[in-house]
PDB file of C-alpha atoms in Angstrom:
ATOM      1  CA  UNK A1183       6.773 -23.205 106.725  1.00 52.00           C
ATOM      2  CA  UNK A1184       7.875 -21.259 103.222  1.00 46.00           C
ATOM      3  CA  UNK A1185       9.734 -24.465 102.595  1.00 47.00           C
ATOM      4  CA  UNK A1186       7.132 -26.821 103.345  1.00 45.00           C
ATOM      5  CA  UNK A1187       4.656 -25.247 100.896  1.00 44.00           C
ATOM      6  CA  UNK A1188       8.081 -25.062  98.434  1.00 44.00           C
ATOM      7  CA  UNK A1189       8.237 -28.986  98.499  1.00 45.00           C
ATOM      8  CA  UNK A1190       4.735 -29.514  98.753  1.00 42.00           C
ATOM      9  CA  UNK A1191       4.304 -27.130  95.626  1.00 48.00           C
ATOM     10  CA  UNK A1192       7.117 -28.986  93.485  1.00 42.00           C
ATOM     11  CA  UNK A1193       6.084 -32.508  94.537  1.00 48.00           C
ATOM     12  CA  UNK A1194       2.693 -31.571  92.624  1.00 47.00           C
ATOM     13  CA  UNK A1195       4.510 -30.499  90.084  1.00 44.00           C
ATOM     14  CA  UNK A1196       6.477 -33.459  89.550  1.00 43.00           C
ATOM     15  CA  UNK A1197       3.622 -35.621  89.770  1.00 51.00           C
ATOM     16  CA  UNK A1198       1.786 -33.690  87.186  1.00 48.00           C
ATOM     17  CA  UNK A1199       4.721 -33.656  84.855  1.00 48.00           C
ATOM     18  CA  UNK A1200       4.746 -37.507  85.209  1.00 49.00           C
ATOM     19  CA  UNK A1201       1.156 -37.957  84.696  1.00 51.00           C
ATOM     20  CA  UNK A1202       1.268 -35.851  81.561  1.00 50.00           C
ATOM     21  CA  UNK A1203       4.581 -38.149  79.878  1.00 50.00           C
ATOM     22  CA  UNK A1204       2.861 -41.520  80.717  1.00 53.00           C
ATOM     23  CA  UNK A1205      -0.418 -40.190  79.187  1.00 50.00           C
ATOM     24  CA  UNK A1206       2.099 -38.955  76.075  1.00 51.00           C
ATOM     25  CA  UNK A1207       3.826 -42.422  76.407  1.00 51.00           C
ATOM     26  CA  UNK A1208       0.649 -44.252  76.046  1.00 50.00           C
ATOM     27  CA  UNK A1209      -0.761 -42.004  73.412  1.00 51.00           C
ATOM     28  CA  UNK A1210       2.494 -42.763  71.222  1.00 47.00           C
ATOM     29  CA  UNK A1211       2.209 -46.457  72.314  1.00 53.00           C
ATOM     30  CA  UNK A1212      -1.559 -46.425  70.782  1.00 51.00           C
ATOM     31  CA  UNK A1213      -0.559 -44.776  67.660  1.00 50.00           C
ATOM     32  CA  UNK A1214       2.398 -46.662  66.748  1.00 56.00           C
ATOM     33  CA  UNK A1215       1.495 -50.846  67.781  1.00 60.00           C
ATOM     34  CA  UNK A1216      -1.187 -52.217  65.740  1.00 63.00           C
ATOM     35  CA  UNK A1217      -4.684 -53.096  66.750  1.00 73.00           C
ATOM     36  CA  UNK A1218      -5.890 -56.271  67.173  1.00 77.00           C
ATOM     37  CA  UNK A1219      -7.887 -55.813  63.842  1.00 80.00           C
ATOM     38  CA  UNK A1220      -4.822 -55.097  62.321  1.00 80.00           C
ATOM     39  CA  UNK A1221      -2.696 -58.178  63.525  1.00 80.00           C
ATOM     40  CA  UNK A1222      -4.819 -59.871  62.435  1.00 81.00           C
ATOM     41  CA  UNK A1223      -5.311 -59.064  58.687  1.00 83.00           C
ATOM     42  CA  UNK A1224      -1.422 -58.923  59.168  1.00 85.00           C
ATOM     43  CA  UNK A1225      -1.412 -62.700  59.943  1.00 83.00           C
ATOM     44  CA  UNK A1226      -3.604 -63.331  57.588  1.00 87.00           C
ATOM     45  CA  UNK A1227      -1.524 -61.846  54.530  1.00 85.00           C
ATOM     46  CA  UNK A1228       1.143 -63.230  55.781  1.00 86.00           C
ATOM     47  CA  UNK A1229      -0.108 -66.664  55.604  1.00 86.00           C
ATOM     48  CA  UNK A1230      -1.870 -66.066  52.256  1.00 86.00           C
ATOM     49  CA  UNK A1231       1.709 -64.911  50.816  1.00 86.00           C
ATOM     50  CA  UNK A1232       3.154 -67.839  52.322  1.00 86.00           C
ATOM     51  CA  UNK A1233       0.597 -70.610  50.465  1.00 86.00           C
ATOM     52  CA  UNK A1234       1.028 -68.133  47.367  1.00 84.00           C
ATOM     53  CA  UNK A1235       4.689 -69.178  47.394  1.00 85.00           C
ATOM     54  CA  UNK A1236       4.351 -72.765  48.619  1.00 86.00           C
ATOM     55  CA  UNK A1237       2.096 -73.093  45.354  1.00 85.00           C
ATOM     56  CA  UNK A1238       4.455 -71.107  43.207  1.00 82.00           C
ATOM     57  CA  UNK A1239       7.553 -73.594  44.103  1.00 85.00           C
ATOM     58  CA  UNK A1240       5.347 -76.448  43.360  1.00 87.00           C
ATOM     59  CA  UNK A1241       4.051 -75.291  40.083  1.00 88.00           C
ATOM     60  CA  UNK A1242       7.885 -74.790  39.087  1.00 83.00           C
ATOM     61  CA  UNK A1243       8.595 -78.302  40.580  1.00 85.00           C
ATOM     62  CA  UNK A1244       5.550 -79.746  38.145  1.00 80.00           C
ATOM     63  CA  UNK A1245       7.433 -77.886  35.035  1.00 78.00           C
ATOM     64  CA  UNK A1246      10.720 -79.626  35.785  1.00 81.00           C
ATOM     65  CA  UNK A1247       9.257 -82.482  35.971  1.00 74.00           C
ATOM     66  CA  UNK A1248       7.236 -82.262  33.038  1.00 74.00           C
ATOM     67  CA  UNK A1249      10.296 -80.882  30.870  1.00 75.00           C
ATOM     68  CA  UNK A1250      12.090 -83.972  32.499  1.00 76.00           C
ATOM     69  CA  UNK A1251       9.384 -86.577  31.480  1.00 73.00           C
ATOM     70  CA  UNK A1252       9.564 -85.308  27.735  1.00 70.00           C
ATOM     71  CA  UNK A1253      13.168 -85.460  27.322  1.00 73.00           C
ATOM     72  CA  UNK A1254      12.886 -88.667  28.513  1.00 71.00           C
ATOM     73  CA  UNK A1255      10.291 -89.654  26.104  1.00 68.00           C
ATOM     74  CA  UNK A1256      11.884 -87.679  23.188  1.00 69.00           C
ATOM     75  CA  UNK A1257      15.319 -89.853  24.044  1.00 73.00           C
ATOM     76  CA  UNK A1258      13.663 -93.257  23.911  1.00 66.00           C
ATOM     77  CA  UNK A1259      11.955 -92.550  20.550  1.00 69.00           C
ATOM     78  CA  UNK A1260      14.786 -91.559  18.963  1.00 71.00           C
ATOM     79  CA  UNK A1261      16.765 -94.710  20.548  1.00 69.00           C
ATOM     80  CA  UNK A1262      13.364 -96.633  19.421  1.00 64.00           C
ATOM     81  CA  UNK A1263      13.172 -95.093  16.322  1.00 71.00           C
ATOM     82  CA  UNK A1264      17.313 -94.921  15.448  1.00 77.00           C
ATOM     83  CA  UNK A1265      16.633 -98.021  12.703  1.00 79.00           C
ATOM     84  CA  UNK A1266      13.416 -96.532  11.258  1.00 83.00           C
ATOM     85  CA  UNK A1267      13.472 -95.775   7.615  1.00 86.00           C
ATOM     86  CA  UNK A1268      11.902 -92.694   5.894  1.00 84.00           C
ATOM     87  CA  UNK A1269       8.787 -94.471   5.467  1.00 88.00           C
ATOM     88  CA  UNK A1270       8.326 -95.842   8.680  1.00 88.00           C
ATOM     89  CA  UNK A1271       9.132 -92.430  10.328  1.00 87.00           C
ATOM     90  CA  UNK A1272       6.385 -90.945   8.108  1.00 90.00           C
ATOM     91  CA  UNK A1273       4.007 -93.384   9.261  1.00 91.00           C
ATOM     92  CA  UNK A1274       4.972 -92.849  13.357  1.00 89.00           C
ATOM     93  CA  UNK A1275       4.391 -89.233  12.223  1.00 93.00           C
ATOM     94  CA  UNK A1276       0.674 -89.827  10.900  1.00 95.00           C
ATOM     95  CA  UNK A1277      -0.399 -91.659  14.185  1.00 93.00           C
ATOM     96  CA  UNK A1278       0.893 -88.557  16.349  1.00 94.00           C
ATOM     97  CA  UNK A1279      -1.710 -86.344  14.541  1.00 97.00           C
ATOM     98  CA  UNK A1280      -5.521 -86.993  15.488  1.00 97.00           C
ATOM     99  CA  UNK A1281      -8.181 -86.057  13.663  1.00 98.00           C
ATOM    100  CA  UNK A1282     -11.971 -86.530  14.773  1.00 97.00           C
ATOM    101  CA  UNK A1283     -15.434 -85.857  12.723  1.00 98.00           C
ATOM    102  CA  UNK A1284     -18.394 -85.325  15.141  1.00 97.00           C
ATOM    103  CA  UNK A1285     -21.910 -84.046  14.749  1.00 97.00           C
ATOM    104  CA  UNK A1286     -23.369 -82.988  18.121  1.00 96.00           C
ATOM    105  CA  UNK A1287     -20.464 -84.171  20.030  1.00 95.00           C
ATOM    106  CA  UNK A1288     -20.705 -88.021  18.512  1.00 94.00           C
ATOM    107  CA  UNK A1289     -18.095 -89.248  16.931  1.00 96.00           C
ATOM    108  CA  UNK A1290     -19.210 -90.058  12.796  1.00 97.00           C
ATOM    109  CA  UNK A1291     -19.704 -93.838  12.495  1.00 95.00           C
ATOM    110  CA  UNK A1292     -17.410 -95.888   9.889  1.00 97.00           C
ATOM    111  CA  UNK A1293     -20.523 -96.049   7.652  1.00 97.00           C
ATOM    112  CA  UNK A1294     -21.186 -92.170   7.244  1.00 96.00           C
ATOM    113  CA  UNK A1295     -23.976 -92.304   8.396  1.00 96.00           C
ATOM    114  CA  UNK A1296     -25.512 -90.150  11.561  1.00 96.00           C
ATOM    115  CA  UNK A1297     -28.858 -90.471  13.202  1.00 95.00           C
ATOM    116  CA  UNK A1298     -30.010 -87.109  15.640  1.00 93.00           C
ATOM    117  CA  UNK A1299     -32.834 -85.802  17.033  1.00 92.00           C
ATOM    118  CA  UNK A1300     -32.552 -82.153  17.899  1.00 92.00           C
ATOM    119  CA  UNK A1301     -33.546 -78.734  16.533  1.00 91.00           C
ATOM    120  CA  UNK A1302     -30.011 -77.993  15.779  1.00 94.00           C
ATOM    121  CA  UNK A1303     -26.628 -79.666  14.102  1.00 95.00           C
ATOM    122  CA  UNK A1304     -22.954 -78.488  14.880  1.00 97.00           C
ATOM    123  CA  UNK A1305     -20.582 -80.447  12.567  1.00 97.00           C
ATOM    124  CA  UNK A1306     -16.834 -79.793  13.864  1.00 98.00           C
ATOM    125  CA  UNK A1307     -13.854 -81.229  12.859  1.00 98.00           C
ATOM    126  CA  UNK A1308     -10.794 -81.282  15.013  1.00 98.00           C
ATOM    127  CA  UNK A1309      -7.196 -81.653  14.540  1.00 98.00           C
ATOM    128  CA  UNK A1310      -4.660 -82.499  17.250  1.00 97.00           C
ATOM    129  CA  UNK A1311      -1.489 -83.092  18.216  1.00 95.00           C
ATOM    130  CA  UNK A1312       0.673 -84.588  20.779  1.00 90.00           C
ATOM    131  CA  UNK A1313       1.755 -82.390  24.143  1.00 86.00           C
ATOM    132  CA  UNK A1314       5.306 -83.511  23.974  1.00 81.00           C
ATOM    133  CA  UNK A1315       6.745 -83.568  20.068  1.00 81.00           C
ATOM    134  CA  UNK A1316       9.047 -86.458  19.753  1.00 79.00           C
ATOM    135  CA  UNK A1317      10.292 -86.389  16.388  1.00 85.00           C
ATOM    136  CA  UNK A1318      12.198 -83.853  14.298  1.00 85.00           C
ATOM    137  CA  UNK A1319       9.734 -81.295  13.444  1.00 90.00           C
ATOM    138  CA  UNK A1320      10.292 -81.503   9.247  1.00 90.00           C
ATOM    139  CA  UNK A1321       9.447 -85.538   9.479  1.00 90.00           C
ATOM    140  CA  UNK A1322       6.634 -84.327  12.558  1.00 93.00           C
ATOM    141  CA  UNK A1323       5.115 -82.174  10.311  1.00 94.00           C
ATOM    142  CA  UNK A1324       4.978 -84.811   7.301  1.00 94.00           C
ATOM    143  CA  UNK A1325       2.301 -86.236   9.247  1.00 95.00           C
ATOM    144  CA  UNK A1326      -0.293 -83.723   9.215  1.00 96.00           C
ATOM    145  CA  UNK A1327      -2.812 -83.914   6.414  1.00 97.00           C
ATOM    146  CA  UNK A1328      -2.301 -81.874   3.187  1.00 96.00           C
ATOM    147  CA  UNK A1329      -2.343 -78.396   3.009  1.00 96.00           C
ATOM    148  CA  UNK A1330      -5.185 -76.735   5.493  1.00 97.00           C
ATOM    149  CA  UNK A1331      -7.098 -79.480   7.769  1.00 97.00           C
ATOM    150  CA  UNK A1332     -10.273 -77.670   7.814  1.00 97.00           C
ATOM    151  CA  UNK A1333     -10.224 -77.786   3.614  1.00 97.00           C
ATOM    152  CA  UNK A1334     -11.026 -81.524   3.731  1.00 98.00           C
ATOM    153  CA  UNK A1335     -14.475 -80.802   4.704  1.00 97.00           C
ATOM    154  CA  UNK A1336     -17.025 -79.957   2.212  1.00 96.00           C
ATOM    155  CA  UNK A1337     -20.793 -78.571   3.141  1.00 94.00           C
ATOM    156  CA  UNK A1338     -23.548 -79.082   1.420  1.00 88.00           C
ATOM    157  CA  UNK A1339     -25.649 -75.550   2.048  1.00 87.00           C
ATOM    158  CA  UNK A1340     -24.174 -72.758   4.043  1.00 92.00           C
ATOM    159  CA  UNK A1341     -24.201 -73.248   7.882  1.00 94.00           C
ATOM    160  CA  UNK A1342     -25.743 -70.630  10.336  1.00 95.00           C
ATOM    161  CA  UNK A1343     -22.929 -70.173  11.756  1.00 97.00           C
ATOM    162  CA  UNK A1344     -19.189 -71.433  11.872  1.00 97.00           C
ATOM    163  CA  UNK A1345     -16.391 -70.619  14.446  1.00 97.00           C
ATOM    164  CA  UNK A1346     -12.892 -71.746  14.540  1.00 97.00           C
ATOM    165  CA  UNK A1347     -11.138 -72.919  18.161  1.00 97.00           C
ATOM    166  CA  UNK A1348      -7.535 -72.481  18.756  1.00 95.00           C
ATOM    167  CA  UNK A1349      -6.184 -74.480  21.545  1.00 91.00           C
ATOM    168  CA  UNK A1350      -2.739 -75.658  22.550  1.00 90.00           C
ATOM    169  CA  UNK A1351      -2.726 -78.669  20.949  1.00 94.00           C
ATOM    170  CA  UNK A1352      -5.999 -78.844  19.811  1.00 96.00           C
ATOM    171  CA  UNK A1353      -7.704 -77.059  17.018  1.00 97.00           C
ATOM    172  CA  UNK A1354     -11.221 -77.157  15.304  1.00 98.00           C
ATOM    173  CA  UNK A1355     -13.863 -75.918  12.849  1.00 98.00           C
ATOM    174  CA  UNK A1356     -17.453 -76.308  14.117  1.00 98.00           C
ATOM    175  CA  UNK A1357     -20.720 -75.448  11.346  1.00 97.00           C
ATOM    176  CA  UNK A1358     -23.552 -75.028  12.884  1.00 96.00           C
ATOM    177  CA  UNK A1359     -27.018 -75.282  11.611  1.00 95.00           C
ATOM    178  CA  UNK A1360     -30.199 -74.081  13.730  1.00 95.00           C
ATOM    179  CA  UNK A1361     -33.959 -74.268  13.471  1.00 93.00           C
ATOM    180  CA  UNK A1362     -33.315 -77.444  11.813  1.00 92.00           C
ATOM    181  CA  UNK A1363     -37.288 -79.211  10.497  1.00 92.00           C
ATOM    182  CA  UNK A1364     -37.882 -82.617  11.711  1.00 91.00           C
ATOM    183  CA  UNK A1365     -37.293 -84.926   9.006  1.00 91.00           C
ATOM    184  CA  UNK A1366     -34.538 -82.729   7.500  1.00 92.00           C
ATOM    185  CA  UNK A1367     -31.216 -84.306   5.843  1.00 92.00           C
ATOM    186  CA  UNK A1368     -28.000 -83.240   5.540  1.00 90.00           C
ATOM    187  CA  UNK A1369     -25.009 -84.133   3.277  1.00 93.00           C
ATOM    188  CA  UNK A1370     -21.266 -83.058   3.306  1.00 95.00           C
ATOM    189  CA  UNK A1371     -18.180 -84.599   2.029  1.00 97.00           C
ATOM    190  CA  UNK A1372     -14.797 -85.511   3.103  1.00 98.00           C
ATOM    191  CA  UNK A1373     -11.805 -86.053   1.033  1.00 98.00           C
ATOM    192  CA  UNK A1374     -10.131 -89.404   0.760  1.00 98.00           C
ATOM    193  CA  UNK A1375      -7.191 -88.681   2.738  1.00 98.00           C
ATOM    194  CA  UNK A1376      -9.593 -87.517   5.444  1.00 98.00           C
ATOM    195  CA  UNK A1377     -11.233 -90.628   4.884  1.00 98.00           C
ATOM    196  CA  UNK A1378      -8.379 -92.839   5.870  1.00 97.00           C
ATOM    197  CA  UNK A1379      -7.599 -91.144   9.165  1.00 97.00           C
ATOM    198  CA  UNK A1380     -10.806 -90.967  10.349  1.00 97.00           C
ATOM    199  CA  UNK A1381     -11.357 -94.638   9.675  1.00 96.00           C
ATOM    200  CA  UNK A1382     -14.289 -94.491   7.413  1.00 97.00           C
ATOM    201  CA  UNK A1383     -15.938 -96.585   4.506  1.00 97.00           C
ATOM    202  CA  UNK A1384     -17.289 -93.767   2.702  1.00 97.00           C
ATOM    203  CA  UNK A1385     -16.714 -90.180   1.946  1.00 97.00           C
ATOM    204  CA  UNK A1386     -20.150 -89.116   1.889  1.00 97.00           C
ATOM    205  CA  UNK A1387     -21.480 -88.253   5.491  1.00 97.00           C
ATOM    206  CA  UNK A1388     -25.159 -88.342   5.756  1.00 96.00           C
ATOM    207  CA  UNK A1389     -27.088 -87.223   8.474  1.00 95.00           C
ATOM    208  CA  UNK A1390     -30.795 -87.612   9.220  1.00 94.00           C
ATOM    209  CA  UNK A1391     -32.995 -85.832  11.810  1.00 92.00           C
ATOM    210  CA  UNK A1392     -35.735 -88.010  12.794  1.00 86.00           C
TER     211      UNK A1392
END
């Protein structure tokens, strides 16, 4: 009978020791696999890092093939150009540079002379160059106008306000005039070489608001 109760007695024990490790077992199990919640933002990092990457290798496929494209272009110029003379390099030079005169955002007409209607004027003048620089830079650079760009353009009474814009390959002065009376008329001036890149009959620039 002693040994009866003796087995009996152990068999609980047993039982109770098992109990206990598969409640530690599925305690550890809780704390160490993720939740749901958490596979989830897993997954979803994991895809964002992936379209982060698949965007990175194409961004550094789009430079090759940029850097590609202008040493392409900068070896057919200089096969184009391998008969040029001083001159007529200095004149390929002079169309890579771009210059433009607008009041409001309009380009200034070859006659100089600019109609508006608003309460306020911005005058800017822009100079630009090409993305890709196919020449040598000392004959490249022979085609800018003289000294500063920006010095070409003379006011006639001191703007309210002027800023300067610095871009990669395009840079500009803007004057800007506010409160500007009905009827009002402005006047600046442009040198001569300005003159002939911007296309115009006239370096006096005249500009009414009606």
């Amino acid at each position: 009978m002693k040994r009866i109760i003796g087995c009996l007695g152990l068999m609980f024990f047993l039982s109770a020791c098992s109990d206990n490790n598969s409640k530690n077992n599925d305690e550890v199990n809780a704390l160490t696999q993720p939740s749901e919640q958490q596979s989830a933002e897993i997954d979803t990092l994991e895809k964002q890092n992936e379209a982060l990457q698949a965007e990175l290798e194409q961004i550094q496929t789009d430079l090759n093939y940029k850097k590609e494209e202008a040493d392409f272009y900068k070896q057919l110029m200089n096969d184009l150009m391998e008969g040029y003379s001083d001159a007529q390099l200095q004149e390929v030079a002079i169309k890579l540079w771009d210059y433009q005169l607008q009041v409001n955002d309009v380009t200034v007409l070859p006659n100089g002379i600019v109609e508006i209607q608003e309460n306020s004027i911005e005058i800017s003048l822009t100079e630009g160059q090409p993305v890709y620089q196919v020449l040598p830079n000392e004959i490249f650079m022979q085609g800018k106008l003289s000294g500063d760009y920006m010095e070409h353009l003379k006011l006639n009474g001191k703007p309210t306000e002027t800023t300067v814009t610095d871009g990669t390959v395009v840079t500009g002065i803007h004057h800007k005039y506010v409160d500007v009376a009905e009827g009002a008329t402005f006047t600046l001036t442009i040198t001569e070489e300005l003159k002939q890149r911007l296309g115009l009959e006239t370096t006096q620039i005249t500009i009414h608001n009606r």
